[in-house]
Coordinates of C-alpha atoms in Angstrom, one line a residue:
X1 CA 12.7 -45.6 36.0
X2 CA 11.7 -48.4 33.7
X3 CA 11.5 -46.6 29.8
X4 CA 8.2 -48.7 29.5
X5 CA 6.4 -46.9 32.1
X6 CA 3.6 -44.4 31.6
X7 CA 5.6 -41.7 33.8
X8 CA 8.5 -42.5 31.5
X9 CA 6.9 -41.3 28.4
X10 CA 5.0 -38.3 30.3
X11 CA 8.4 -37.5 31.0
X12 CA 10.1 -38.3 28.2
X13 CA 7.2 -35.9 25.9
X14 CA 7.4 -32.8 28.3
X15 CA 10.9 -32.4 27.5
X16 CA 10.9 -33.0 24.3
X17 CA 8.0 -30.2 23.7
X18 CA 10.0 -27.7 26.2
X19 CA 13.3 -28.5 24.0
X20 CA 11.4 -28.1 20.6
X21 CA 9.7 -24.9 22.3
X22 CA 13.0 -23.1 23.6
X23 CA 14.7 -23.8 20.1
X24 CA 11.6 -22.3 17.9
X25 CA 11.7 -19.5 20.4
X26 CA 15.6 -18.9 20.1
X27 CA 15.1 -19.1 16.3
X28 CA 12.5 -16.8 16.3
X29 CA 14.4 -14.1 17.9
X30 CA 17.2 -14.8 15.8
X31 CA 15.1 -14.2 12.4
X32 CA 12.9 -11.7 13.6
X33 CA 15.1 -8.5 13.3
X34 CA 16.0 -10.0 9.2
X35 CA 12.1 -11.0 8.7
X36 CA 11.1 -7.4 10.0
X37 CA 13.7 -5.5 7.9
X38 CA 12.8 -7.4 4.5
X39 CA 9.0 -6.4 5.1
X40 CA 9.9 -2.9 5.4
X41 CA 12.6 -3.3 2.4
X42 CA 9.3 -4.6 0.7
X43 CA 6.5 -1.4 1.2
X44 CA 9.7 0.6 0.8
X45 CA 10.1 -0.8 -2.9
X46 CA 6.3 -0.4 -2.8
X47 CA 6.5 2.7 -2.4
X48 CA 8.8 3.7 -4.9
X49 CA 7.1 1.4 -7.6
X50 CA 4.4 4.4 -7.1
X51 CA 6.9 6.9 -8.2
X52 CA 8.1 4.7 -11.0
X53 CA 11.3 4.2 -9.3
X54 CA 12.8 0.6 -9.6
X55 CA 15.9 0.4 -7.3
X56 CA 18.5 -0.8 -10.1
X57 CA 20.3 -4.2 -9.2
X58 CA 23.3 -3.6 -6.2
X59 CA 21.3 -0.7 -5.2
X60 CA 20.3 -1.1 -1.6
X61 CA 16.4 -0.1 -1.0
X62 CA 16.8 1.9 2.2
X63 CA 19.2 3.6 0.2
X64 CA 17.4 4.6 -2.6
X65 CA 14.3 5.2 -0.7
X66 CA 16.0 7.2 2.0
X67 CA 17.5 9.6 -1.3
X68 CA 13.8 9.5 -2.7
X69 CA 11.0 9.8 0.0
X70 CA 11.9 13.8 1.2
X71 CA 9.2 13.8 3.6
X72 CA 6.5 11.6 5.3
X73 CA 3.3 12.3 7.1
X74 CA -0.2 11.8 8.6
X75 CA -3.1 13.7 7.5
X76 CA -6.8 14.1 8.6
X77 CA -10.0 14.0 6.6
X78 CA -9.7 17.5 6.6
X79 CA -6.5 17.7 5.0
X80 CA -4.7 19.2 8.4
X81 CA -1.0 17.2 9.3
X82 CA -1.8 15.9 12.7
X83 CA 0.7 14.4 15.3
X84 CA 0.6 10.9 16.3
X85 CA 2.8 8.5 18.3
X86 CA 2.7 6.3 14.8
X87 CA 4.9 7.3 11.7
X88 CA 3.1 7.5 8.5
X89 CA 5.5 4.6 7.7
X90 CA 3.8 2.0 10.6
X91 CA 0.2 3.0 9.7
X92 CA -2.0 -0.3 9.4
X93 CA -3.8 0.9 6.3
X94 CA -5.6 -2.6 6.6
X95 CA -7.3 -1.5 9.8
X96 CA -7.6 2.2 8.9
X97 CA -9.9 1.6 5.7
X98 CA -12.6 0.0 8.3
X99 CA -13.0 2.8 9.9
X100 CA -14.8 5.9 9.1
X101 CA -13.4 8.8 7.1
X102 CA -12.9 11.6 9.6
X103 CA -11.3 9.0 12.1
X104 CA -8.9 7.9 10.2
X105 CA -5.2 8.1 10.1
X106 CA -3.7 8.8 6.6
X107 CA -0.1 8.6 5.3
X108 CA 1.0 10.5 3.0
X109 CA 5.0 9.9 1.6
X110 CA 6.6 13.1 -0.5
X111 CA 8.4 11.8 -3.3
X112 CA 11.7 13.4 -5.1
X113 CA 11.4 12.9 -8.8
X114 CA 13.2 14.2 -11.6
X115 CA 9.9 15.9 -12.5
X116 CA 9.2 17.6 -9.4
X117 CA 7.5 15.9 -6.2
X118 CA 5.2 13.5 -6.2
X119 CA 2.5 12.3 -3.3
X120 CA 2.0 8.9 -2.5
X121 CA -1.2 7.9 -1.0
X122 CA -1.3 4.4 0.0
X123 CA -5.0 2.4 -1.0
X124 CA -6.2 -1.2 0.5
X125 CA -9.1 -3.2 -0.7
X126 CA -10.5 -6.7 -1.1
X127 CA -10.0 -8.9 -4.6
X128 CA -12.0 -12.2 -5.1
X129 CA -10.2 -14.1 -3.2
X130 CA -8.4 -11.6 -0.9
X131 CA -7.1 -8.6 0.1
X132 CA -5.2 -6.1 -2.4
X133 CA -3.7 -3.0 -1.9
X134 CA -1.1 -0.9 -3.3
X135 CA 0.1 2.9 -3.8
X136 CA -1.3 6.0 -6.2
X137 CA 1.1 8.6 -6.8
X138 CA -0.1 12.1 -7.7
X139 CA 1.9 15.1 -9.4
X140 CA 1.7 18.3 -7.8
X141 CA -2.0 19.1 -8.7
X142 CA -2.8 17.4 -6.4
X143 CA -5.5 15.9 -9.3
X144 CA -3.4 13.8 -12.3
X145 CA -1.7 9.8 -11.2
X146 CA 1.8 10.2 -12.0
X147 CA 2.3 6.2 -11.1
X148 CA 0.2 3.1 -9.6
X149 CA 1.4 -0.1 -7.8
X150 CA -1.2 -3.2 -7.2
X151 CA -0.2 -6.2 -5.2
X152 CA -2.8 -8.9 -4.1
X153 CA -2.0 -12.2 -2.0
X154 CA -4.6 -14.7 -3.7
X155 CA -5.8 -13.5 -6.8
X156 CA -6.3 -16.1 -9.9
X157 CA -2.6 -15.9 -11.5
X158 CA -3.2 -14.8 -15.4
X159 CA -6.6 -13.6 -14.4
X160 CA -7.0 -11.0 -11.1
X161 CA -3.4 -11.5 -10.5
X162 CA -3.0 -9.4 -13.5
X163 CA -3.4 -5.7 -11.5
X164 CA 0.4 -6.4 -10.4
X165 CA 1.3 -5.8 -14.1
X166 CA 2.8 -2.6 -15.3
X167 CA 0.2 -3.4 -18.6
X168 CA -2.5 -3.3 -16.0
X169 CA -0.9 0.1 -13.5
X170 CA 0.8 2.1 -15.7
X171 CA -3.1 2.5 -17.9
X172 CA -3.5 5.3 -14.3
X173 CA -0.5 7.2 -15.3
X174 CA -1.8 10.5 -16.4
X175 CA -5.5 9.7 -15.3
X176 CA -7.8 12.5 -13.2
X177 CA -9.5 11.7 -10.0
X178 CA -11.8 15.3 -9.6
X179 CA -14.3 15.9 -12.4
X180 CA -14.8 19.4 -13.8
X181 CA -16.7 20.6 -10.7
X182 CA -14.4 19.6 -8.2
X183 CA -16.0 16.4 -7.3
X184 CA -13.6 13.7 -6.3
X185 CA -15.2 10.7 -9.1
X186 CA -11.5 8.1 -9.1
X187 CA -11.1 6.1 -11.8
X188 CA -13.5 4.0 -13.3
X189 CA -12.4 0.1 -14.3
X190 CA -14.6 -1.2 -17.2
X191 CA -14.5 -3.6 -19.7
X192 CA -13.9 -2.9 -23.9
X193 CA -16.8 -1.6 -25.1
X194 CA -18.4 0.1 -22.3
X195 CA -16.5 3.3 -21.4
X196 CA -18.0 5.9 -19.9
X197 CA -18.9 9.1 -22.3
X198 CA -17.1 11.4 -19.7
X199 CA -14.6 11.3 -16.3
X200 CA -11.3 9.0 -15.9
X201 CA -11.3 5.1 -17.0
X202 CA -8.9 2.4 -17.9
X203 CA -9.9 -0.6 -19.4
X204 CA -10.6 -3.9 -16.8
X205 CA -8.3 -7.1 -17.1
X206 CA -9.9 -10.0 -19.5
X207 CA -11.6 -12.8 -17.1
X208 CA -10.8 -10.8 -13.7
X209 CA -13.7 -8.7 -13.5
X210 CA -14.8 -8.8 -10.1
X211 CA -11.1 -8.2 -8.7
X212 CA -10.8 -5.6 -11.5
X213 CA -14.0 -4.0 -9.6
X214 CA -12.6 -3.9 -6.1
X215 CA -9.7 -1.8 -7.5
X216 CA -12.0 0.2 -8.7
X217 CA -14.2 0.2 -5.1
X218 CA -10.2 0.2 -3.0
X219 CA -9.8 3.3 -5.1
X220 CA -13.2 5.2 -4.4
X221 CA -12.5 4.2 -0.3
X222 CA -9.3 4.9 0.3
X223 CA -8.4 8.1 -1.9
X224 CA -11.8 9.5 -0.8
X225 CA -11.1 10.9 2.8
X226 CA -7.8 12.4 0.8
X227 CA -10.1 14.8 -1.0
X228 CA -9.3 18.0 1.1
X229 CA -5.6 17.6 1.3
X230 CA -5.2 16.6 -2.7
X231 CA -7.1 20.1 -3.1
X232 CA -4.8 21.8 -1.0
X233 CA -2.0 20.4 -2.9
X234 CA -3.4 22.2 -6.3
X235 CA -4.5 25.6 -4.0
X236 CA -0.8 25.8 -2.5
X237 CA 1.4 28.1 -4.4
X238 CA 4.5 26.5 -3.1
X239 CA 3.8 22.7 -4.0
X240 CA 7.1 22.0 -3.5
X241 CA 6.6 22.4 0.6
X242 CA 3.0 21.3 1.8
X243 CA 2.3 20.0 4.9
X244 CA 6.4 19.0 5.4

């Protein structure tokens, strides 16, 4: 066959895409099992960045999360643990927070501190420029943040990209999400010089106002349908075993 031809180069191109094609392929399967592992490694650390736990350097993750998270599970909007094929871990909080309140799956991860237990509720919201998300942990009351975490994946760095400093999350730590009635209210995001007279607030970052905002909004959404189980937390008179 002359290497000139068209059939040649046909030929010559089919082979070359199946080659390149089997070798991605192989690759993939190769890296997958690594790629998936560091993903979880990384919500893990999430996770615990909620409790104010940092995994200290030489300190496997699994490891410290594994000694840490006692207990996880999924809730309903009622507050009730139901059953579900999915752990509370593999919950797609991304596609959860579309849907209505009472049709949604929510995880809830019980933490071992030196303080007692804490309950991490995972949130998920947009920013200017994309999605952010992150995890509130609450003490036993079921009521006061005992930690935050934000992360984003396109936020203005030194502007939104601010929310994934501890100057930004740790202004939550020790904030109230019920008012004095009962009433689930969050925690309000405002700029210096306008706080509210009453209810919980931290102060907004400088220039990132409208991604300051959606945590506010991410808040409000996803902690909502947790109303009835954070109650039960504060009604329980053994805190230390709810719903586990």
């Amino acid at each position: 066959m002359k290497k000139d031809s068209n059939i040649y180069t046909i030929i010559y191109a089919a082979v070359l895409v199946i080659l390149v094609g089997v070798g991605l392929s192989v690759v993939y399967q190769v890296l997958h099992p690594m790629q998936e592992k560091n993903y979880a490694d990384d919500t893990k650390r999430q996770i615990l960045a909620a409790a104010l736990i940092t995994p200290q350097d030489g300190e496997s993750i699994s490891e410290v999360y594994d000694d840490h998270i006692t207990a996880s599970f999924i809730v309903n909007e009622s507050g009730e643990k139901v059953d579900s094929d999915i752990s509370a871990f593999d919950v797609n909080v991304k596609q959860e927070v579309k849907k209505p309140g009472n049709e949604r799956l929510l995880p809830v991860f019980v933490c071992k501190t030196d303080t007692g237990n804490k309950y991490i509720l995972p949130v998920y919201g947009a920013g200017l420029w994309g999605p952010i998300w992150g995890y509130i942990a609450f003490n036993s009351d079921g009521n006061t943040i005992y930690g935050a975490y934000f992360a984003h994946q396109g936020e203005t760095p030194g502007l939104g990209a601010e929310i994934e400093k501890p100057a930004f999350s740790s202004q939550f730590e020790g904030k109230d999400v019920f008012d004095s009635n009962g009433d689930f209210e969050g925690v309000k995001v405002v700029k210096n010089g306008q706080e509210p007279s009453s209810g919980s607030y931290v102060h907004a970052i400088s220039g990132g106002t409208i991604t300051s905002q959606g945590v506010q909004r991410m808040l409000k959404d996803s902690l909502l349908p947790y109303s009835n189980y954070l109650k039960s937390l504060s009604q329980s008179t053994d805190k230390t075993n709810v719903l586990q």
